[in-house]
PDB file of C-alpha atoms in Angstrom:
ATOM      1  CA  MET T 265      -9.330   3.740 -17.498  1.00 50.00           C
ATOM      2  CA  ALA T 266     -10.511   7.195 -15.821  1.00 56.00           C
ATOM      3  CA  SER T 267      -9.848   7.082 -13.183  1.00 67.00           C
ATOM      4  CA  VAL T 268      -5.989   5.818 -13.846  1.00 65.00           C
ATOM      5  CA  ALA T 269      -6.453   9.260 -15.310  1.00 71.00           C
ATOM      6  CA  ASN T 270      -7.296  10.770 -12.348  1.00 75.00           C
ATOM      7  CA  GLU T 271      -5.035   9.062 -10.052  1.00 73.00           C
ATOM      8  CA  LYS T 272      -2.822  10.861 -12.402  1.00 69.00           C
ATOM      9  CA  LYS T 273      -3.308  14.197 -12.234  1.00 75.00           C
ATOM     10  CA  LYS T 274      -3.192  14.230  -8.786  1.00 74.00           C
ATOM     11  CA  LEU T 275       0.061  12.345  -7.730  1.00 71.00           C
ATOM     12  CA  ALA T 276       1.040  15.060 -10.703  1.00 73.00           C
ATOM     13  CA  GLU T 277      -0.795  18.016  -8.864  1.00 74.00           C
ATOM     14  CA  ALA T 278       0.397  17.080  -5.201  1.00 72.00           C
ATOM     15  CA  ARG T 279       3.980  16.771  -6.355  1.00 73.00           C
ATOM     16  CA  ALA T 280       2.991  19.972  -8.264  1.00 74.00           C
ATOM     17  CA  ALA T 281       2.284  21.232  -4.226  1.00 74.00           C
ATOM     18  CA  LEU T 282       5.135  19.428  -2.208  1.00 77.00           C
ATOM     19  CA  GLY T 283       8.504  20.320  -4.507  1.00 74.00           C
ATOM     20  CA  ASP T 284      11.167  16.586  -3.638  1.00 74.00           C
ATOM     21  CA  SER T 285      11.938  17.686  -0.699  1.00 81.00           C
ATOM     22  CA  TYR T 286       9.318  18.563   1.758  1.00 86.00           C
ATOM     23  CA  VAL T 287       8.401  15.884   4.657  1.00 88.00           C
ATOM     24  CA  PRO T 288       5.880  15.530   7.071  1.00 91.00           C
ATOM     25  CA  ASP T 289       7.283  16.929  10.857  1.00 90.00           C
ATOM     26  CA  GLU T 290       5.185  16.260  13.950  1.00 92.00           C
ATOM     27  CA  ASN T 291       6.125  20.222  14.713  1.00 93.00           C
ATOM     28  CA  GLU T 292       3.340  20.616  11.877  1.00 94.00           C
ATOM     29  CA  GLU T 293      -0.637  20.886  12.482  1.00 96.00           C
ATOM     30  CA  TYR T 294      -1.749  17.184  12.716  1.00 96.00           C
ATOM     31  CA  MET T 295      -2.451  15.932   8.895  1.00 96.00           C
ATOM     32  CA  ASN T 296      -2.512  19.280   6.953  1.00 95.00           C
ATOM     33  CA  GLN T 297      -3.244  19.700   3.568  1.00 92.00           C
ATOM     34  CA  ARG T 298       0.643  18.974   3.178  1.00 92.00           C
ATOM     35  CA  GLN T 299       0.591  16.111   5.232  1.00 94.00           C
ATOM     36  CA  GLN T 300      -2.565  14.819   3.371  1.00 94.00           C
ATOM     37  CA  ASP T 301      -1.055  15.761  -0.024  1.00 91.00           C
ATOM     38  CA  TYR T 302       2.677  14.067   0.730  1.00 93.00           C
ATOM     39  CA  PHE T 303       0.492  10.264   2.158  1.00 95.00           C
ATOM     40  CA  ARG T 304      -1.970  10.973  -1.109  1.00 93.00           C
ATOM     41  CA  MET T 305       1.003  11.633  -3.576  1.00 90.00           C
ATOM     42  CA  LEU T 306       3.007   8.700  -1.432  1.00 92.00           C
ATOM     43  CA  LEU T 307      -0.361   5.618  -2.118  1.00 95.00           C
ATOM     44  CA  LEU T 308      -0.326   6.748  -5.071  1.00 92.00           C
ATOM     45  CA  ASP T 309       3.821   5.845  -6.468  1.00 91.00           C
ATOM     46  CA  TRP T 310       3.102   2.609  -4.442  1.00 92.00           C
ATOM     47  CA  LYS T 311      -0.593   1.863  -5.959  1.00 93.00           C
ATOM     48  CA  LYS T 312       1.830   2.680  -9.788  1.00 90.00           C
ATOM     49  CA  SER T 313       4.202   1.192  -8.787  1.00 89.00           C
ATOM     50  CA  ILE T 314       2.230  -2.111  -8.440  1.00 88.00           C
ATOM     51  CA  HIS T 315      -0.197  -2.059 -11.199  1.00 85.00           C
ATOM     52  CA  ASP T 316       3.735  -2.138 -13.025  1.00 85.00           C
ATOM     53  CA  ALA T 317       5.064  -4.831 -11.601  1.00 81.00           C
ATOM     54  CA  ALA T 318       1.801  -6.718 -12.259  1.00 75.00           C
ATOM     55  CA  GLY T 319       1.854  -5.264 -15.638  1.00 72.00           C
ATOM     56  CA  GLN T 320       5.497  -7.372 -16.184  1.00 73.00           C
ATOM     57  CA  THR T 321       4.058 -10.093 -14.759  1.00 66.00           C
ATOM     58  CA  LEU T 322       1.144 -10.432 -17.542  1.00 64.00           C
ATOM     59  CA  GLN T 323       2.938  -9.611 -19.943  1.00 64.00           C
ATOM     60  CA  SER T 324       5.655 -12.145 -18.973  1.00 64.00           C
ATOM     61  CA  LEU T 325       3.460 -15.122 -18.584  1.00 61.00           C
ATOM     62  CA  GLN T 326       1.630 -13.964 -21.700  1.00 58.00           C
ATOM     63  CA  ASP T 327       5.511 -14.590 -23.845  1.00 60.00           C
ATOM     64  CA  GLY T 328       4.584 -18.400 -23.472  1.00 57.00           C
ATOM     65  CA  PRO T 329       4.885 -20.938 -21.244  1.00 59.00           C
ATOM     66  CA  ILE T 330       8.360 -22.161 -19.332  1.00 61.00           C
ATOM     67  CA  ARG T 331       9.796 -24.218 -22.210  1.00 66.00           C
ATOM     68  CA  GLU T 332      12.103 -25.562 -19.676  1.00 66.00           C
ATOM     69  CA  PRO T 333      14.301 -28.319 -21.118  1.00 73.00           C
ATOM     70  CA  ASP T 334      15.475 -29.910 -18.364  1.00 72.00           C
ATOM     71  CA  LEU T 335      12.930 -31.289 -15.318  1.00 71.00           C
ATOM     72  CA  ASN T 336      14.959 -29.875 -12.889  1.00 73.00           C
ATOM     73  CA  ASP T 337      14.830 -26.493 -14.053  1.00 71.00           C
ATOM     74  CA  ARG T 338      11.062 -27.279 -14.891  1.00 68.00           C
ATOM     75  CA  ALA T 339       9.809 -27.514 -12.046  1.00 76.00           C
ATOM     76  CA  SER T 340      12.358 -24.635 -11.203  1.00 75.00           C
ATOM     77  CA  SER T 341      10.267 -22.597 -12.527  1.00 70.00           C
ATOM     78  CA  GLU T 342       7.088 -23.536 -11.752  1.00 73.00           C
ATOM     79  CA  THR T 343       8.058 -22.737  -8.228  1.00 78.00           C
ATOM     80  CA  ASP T 344       8.952 -19.515  -9.133  1.00 74.00           C
ATOM     81  CA  TRP T 345       5.963 -18.610 -11.305  1.00 73.00           C
ATOM     82  CA  GLY T 346       3.616 -20.138  -8.089  1.00 77.00           C
ATOM     83  CA  ILE T 347       5.994 -17.221  -5.536  1.00 80.00           C
ATOM     84  CA  GLU T 348       5.414 -14.637  -7.713  1.00 75.00           C
ATOM     85  CA  LEU T 349       1.374 -14.822  -8.747  1.00 76.00           C
ATOM     86  CA  ARG T 350       0.569 -15.520  -4.697  1.00 82.00           C
ATOM     87  CA  THR T 351       3.484 -12.053  -4.739  1.00 79.00           C
ATOM     88  CA  ARG T 352       0.640 -10.654  -7.139  1.00 76.00           C
ATOM     89  CA  ASP T 353      -2.498 -11.713  -5.224  1.00 81.00           C
ATOM     90  CA  ARG T 354      -1.238 -10.331  -1.864  1.00 84.00           C
ATOM     91  CA  GLN T 355      -0.436  -6.898  -4.370  1.00 85.00           C
ATOM     92  CA  ARG T 356      -4.066  -7.343  -5.858  1.00 84.00           C
ATOM     93  CA  LYS T 357      -5.411  -7.527  -2.054  1.00 88.00           C
ATOM     94  CA  LEU T 358      -3.121  -4.199  -0.887  1.00 92.00           C
ATOM     95  CA  ILE T 359      -4.000  -1.362  -3.619  1.00 93.00           C
ATOM     96  CA  SER T 360      -6.910  -2.624  -2.223  1.00 93.00           C
ATOM     97  CA  LYS T 361      -6.595  -0.600   1.366  1.00 96.00           C
ATOM     98  CA  ILE T 362      -4.251   1.195  -0.887  1.00 96.00           C
ATOM     99  CA  ASP T 363      -8.015   3.056  -1.908  1.00 96.00           C
ATOM    100  CA  SER T 364      -9.631   2.759   1.265  1.00 97.00           C
ATOM    101  CA  ALA T 365      -7.105   4.708   2.513  1.00 97.00           C
ATOM    102  CA  LEU T 366      -7.189   6.923  -0.036  1.00 96.00           C
ATOM    103  CA  ARG T 367     -10.487   7.708  -0.254  1.00 97.00           C
ATOM    104  CA  ARG T 368     -10.142   8.084   3.733  1.00 97.00           C
ATOM    105  CA  ILE T 369      -7.909  11.311   3.084  1.00 97.00           C
ATOM    106  CA  GLU T 370     -11.003  12.514   0.736  1.00 95.00           C
ATOM    107  CA  GLN T 371     -13.256  11.588   3.179  1.00 96.00           C
ATOM    108  CA  GLY T 372     -10.675  13.668   6.328  1.00 95.00           C
ATOM    109  CA  GLU T 373     -10.510  11.123   8.456  1.00 96.00           C
ATOM    110  CA  TYR T 374      -7.011   9.676   6.819  1.00 97.00           C
ATOM    111  CA  GLY T 375      -4.087   9.504  10.068  1.00 97.00           C
ATOM    112  CA  TRP T 376      -6.704   9.066  12.591  1.00 97.00           C
ATOM    113  CA  CYS T 377      -7.016   5.774  14.561  1.00 97.00           C
ATOM    114  CA  GLU T 378     -10.160   4.162  13.737  1.00 96.00           C
ATOM    115  CA  VAL T 379     -11.389   1.984  17.225  1.00 95.00           C
ATOM    116  CA  THR T 380      -9.223   5.364  19.596  1.00 95.00           C
ATOM    117  CA  GLY T 381      -9.874   8.050  17.907  1.00 96.00           C
ATOM    118  CA  ASP T 382      -5.737   9.153  18.344  1.00 96.00           C
ATOM    119  CA  PRO T 383      -3.616  10.252  15.762  1.00 97.00           C
ATOM    120  CA  ILE T 384      -1.939   7.108  14.005  1.00 97.00           C
ATOM    121  CA  GLY T 385       1.068   9.091  14.127  1.00 95.00           C
ATOM    122  CA  LEU T 386       3.802  10.949  11.415  1.00 96.00           C
ATOM    123  CA  LYS T 387       6.378   7.953  11.418  1.00 95.00           C
ATOM    124  CA  ARG T 388       3.842   5.712  11.835  1.00 96.00           C
ATOM    125  CA  LEU T 389       2.301   5.961   8.479  1.00 97.00           C
ATOM    126  CA  ILE T 390       5.745   7.257   6.393  1.00 94.00           C
ATOM    127  CA  ALA T 391       6.408   3.169   8.135  1.00 95.00           C
ATOM    128  CA  ARG T 392       3.040   1.704   6.859  1.00 96.00           C
ATOM    129  CA  PRO T 393       0.946   4.726   4.744  1.00 96.00           C
ATOM    130  CA  VAL T 394      -2.008   2.442   4.648  1.00 97.00           C
ATOM    131  CA  ALA T 395      -2.288   1.616   8.969  1.00 97.00           C
ATOM    132  CA  THR T 396      -5.649   2.591  10.403  1.00 97.00           C
ATOM    133  CA  MET T 397      -4.914   2.549  13.622  1.00 97.00           C
ATOM    134  CA  THR T 398      -2.457   3.615  16.647  1.00 96.00           C
ATOM    135  CA  VAL T 399       0.809   0.844  17.517  1.00 95.00           C
ATOM    136  CA  GLU T 400      -1.174   0.421  20.836  1.00 95.00           C
ATOM    137  CA  ALA T 401      -4.268  -0.659  19.324  1.00 95.00           C
ATOM    138  CA  GLN T 402      -2.698  -2.368  16.794  1.00 95.00           C
ATOM    139  CA  GLU T 403      -1.323  -4.406  19.425  1.00 93.00           C
ATOM    140  CA  ALA T 404      -4.642  -4.945  21.644  1.00 92.00           C
ATOM    141  CA  HIS T 405      -5.390  -6.589  18.414  1.00 91.00           C
ATOM    142  CA  GLU T 406      -3.691  -8.224  17.780  1.00 92.00           C
ATOM    143  CA  ARG T 407      -3.301  -9.880  21.007  1.00 91.00           C
ATOM    144  CA  ARG T 408      -7.544  -9.985  21.404  1.00 89.00           C
ATOM    145  CA  GLU T 409      -7.032 -11.995  17.775  1.00 87.00           C
ATOM    146  CA  LYS T 410      -4.671 -14.894  19.076  1.00 82.00           C
ATOM    147  CA  ILE T 411      -6.057 -15.131  21.556  1.00 85.00           C
ATOM    148  CA  SER T 412      -9.438 -15.604  19.404  1.00 76.00           C
ATOM    149  CA  ARG T 413      -7.375 -18.435  16.873  1.00 73.00           C
ATOM    150  CA  ASP T 414      -6.057 -20.488  20.070  1.00 71.00           C
ATOM    151  CA  ASP T 415      -9.189 -20.795  22.057  1.00 61.00           C
TER     152      ASP T 415
END
């Protein structure tokens, strides 16, 4: 629970430092303190929304079993729950990527490609804050992965 309180504190500090209208700009020094605060806020907000959704799913599961009288309705409800649980599992894995991105911010490594060392780019990070590679490095990685799968 201490980490949740710490994350809430960091989120509040980042919001206070940035205000509501700040968006990283290409004309600024890359990964300056404001940009780091912006991405920290983005990642913490994202993580909070995932936790909130997971809590709602858990509450729904605790409310009781599916009690649809019609077999077709019950099957449909069970399918919906299966999809919901798979979604939550994907989001659980996403939280570890978010935590990794937050660690990279703290270590001063966020925003830099883990393969080439080049800046990932603000637009890519805004679209995918957990990105660890430039678009070019990611595409090359995916091509190599596809080739090894095809072999």
